Coordinates of C-alpha atoms in Angstrom, one line a residue:
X1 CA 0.0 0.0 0.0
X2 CA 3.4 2.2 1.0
X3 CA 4.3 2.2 -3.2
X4 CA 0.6 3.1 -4.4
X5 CA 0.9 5.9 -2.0
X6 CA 4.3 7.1 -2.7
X7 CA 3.3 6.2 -6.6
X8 CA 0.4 8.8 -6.1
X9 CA 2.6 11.3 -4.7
X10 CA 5.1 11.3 -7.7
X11 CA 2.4 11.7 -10.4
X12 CA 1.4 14.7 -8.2
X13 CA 4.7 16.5 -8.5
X14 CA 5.7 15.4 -4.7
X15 CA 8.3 12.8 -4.7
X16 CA 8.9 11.6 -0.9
X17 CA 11.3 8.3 -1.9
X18 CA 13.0 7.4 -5.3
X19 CA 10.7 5.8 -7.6
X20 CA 11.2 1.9 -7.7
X21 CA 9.0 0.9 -10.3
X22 CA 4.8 0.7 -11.2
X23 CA 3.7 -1.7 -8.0
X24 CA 2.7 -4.6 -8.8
X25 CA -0.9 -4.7 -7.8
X26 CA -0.8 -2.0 -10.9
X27 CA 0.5 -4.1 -13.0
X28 CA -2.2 -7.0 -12.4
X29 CA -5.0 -4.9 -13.0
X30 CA -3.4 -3.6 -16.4
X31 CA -3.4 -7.7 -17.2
X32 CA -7.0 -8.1 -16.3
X33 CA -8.2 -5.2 -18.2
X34 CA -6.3 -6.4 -21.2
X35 CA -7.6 -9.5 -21.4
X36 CA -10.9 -8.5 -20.9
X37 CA -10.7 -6.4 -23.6
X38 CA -9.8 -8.9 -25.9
X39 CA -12.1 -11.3 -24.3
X40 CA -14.9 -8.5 -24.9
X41 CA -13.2 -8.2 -28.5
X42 CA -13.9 -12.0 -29.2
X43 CA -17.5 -12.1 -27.8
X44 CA -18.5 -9.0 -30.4
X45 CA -16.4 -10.6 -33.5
X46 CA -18.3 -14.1 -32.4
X47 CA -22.2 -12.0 -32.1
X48 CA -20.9 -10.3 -35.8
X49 CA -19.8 -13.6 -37.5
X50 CA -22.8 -15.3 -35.9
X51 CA -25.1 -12.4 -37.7
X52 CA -23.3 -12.4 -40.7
X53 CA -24.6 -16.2 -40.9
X54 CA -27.9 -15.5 -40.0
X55 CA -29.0 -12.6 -42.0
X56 CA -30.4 -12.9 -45.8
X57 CA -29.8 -10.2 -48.5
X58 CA -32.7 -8.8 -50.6
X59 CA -32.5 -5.7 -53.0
X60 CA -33.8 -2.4 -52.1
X61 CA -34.8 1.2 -53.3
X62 CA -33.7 4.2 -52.7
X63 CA -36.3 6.2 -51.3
X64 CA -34.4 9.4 -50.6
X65 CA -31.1 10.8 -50.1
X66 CA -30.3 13.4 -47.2
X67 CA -27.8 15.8 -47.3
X68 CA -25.4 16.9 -44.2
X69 CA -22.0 18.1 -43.9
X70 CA -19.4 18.0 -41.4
X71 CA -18.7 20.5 -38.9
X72 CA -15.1 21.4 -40.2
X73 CA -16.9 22.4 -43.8
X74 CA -17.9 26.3 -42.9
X75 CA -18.4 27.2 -46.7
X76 CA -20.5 23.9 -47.2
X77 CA -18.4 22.5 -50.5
X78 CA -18.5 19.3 -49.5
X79 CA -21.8 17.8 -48.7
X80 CA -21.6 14.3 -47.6
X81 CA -25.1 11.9 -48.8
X82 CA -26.9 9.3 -46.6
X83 CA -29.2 7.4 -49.2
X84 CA -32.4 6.3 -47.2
X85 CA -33.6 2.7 -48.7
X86 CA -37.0 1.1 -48.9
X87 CA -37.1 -2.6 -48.5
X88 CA -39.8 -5.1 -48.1
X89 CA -40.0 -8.4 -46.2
X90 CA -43.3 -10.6 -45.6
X91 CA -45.5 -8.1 -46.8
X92 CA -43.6 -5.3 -44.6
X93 CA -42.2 -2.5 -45.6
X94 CA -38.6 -0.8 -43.8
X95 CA -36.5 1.9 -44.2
X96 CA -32.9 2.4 -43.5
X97 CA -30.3 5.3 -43.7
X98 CA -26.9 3.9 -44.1
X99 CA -24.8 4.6 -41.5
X100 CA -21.9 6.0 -43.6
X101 CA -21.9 8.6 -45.6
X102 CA -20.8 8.8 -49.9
X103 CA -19.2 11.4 -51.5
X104 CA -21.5 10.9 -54.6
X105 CA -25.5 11.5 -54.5
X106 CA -27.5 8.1 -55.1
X107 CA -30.3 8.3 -57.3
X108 CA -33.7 7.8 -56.4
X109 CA -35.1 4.6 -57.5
X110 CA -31.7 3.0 -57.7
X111 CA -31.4 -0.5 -56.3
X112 CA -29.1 -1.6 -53.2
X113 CA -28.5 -4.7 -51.8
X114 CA -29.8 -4.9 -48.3
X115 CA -28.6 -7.3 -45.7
X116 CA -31.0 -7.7 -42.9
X117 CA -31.9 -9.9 -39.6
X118 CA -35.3 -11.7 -40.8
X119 CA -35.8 -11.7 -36.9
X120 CA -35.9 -8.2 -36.6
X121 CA -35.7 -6.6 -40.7
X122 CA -34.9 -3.2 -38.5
X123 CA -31.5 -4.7 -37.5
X124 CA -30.5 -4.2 -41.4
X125 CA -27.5 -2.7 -43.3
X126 CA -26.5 -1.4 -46.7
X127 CA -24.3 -3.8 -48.8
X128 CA -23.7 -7.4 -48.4
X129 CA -20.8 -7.4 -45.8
X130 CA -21.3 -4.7 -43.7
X131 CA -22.5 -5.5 -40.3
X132 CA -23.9 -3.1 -38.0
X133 CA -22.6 -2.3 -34.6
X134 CA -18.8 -2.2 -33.0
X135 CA -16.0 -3.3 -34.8
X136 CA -14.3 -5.7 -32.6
X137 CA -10.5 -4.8 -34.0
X138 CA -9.9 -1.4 -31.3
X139 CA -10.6 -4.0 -28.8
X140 CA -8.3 -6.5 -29.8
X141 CA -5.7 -3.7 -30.3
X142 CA -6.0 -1.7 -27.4
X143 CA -6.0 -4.8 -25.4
X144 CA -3.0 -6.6 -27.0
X145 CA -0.7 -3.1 -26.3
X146 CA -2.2 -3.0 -22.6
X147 CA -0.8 -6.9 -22.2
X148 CA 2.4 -6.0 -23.5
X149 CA 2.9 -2.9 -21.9
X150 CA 2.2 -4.7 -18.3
X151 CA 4.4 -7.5 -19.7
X152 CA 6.9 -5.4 -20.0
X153 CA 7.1 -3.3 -17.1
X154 CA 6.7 -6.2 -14.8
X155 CA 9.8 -7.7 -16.6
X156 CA 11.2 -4.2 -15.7
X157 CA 10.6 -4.5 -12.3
X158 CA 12.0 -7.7 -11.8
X159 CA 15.1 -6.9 -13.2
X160 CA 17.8 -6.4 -10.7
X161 CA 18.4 -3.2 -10.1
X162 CA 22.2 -3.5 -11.0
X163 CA 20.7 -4.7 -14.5
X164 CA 18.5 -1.0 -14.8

């Protein structure tokens, strides 16, 4: 409990003792938050695989195209198009806005594949490999640098200190 302290009071600008090393009770936690993250990564690559499998393709219209533009665009020259799509499914009827914008403007009437969950049609996407929600990669990244950066520094701190 003595290092957390007297590692608290050296991020604040206070050293009381030389700095020895991250503690290790710091380090553990790093590991478990790593490897939750890529557990947490393998869960959402396993739900988007798992709808990938389960979803069917049918071709849609576009309904309607809105226009919007980022923030950073003051003068408004570059206008970035959301087509809106019509597409039917026993006898029902959805929409969708894709959730990435084009450069070009679709054309009304113009057909678009459509990949949707026949479970719930409203859980849909444009194109036939995009999948909605999180892409699992960050995870997998930011967790894989978190192991090896606790990997690391516990190596450090076992190290002699003749060695350092």
């Amino acid at each position: 409990m003595e290092s957390v302290f007297a590692s608290i009071l050296l991020i604040s600008g206070r050293p009381t003792q030389p700095f020895t090393g991250v503690p290790p009770v710091v380090m553990v936690i790093f590991m478990v938050v790593s490897v939750a993250l890529i557990v947490l990564g393998l869960v959402i690559s396993r739900k988007r695989q798992s709808w990938l499998e389960h979803s069917q393709i049918t071709e849609g219209e576009v309904v309607e195209v809105s226009k919007r533009y980022e923030r950073s665009d003051k003068m408004g020259q570059s206008p970035i198009y959301f087509p809106v799509v019509s597409f039917s499914f026993k006898g029902r009827t959805f929409k969708i806005e894709s959730e990435t914008g084009m450069p070009r403007i679709s054309q009304v009437g113009e057909k678009v594949e459509v990949r949707f969950n026949p479970e719930n049609p409203y859980d849909s996407t444009l194109g036939t490999s995009s999948i909605p929600g999180t892409k699992p990669g960050l995870f997998f990244v930011l967790g894989a640098l978190l192991l090896v950066a606790s990997a690391i520094l516990t190596a450090h701190a076992q190290m002699p200190i003749a060695l350092k």
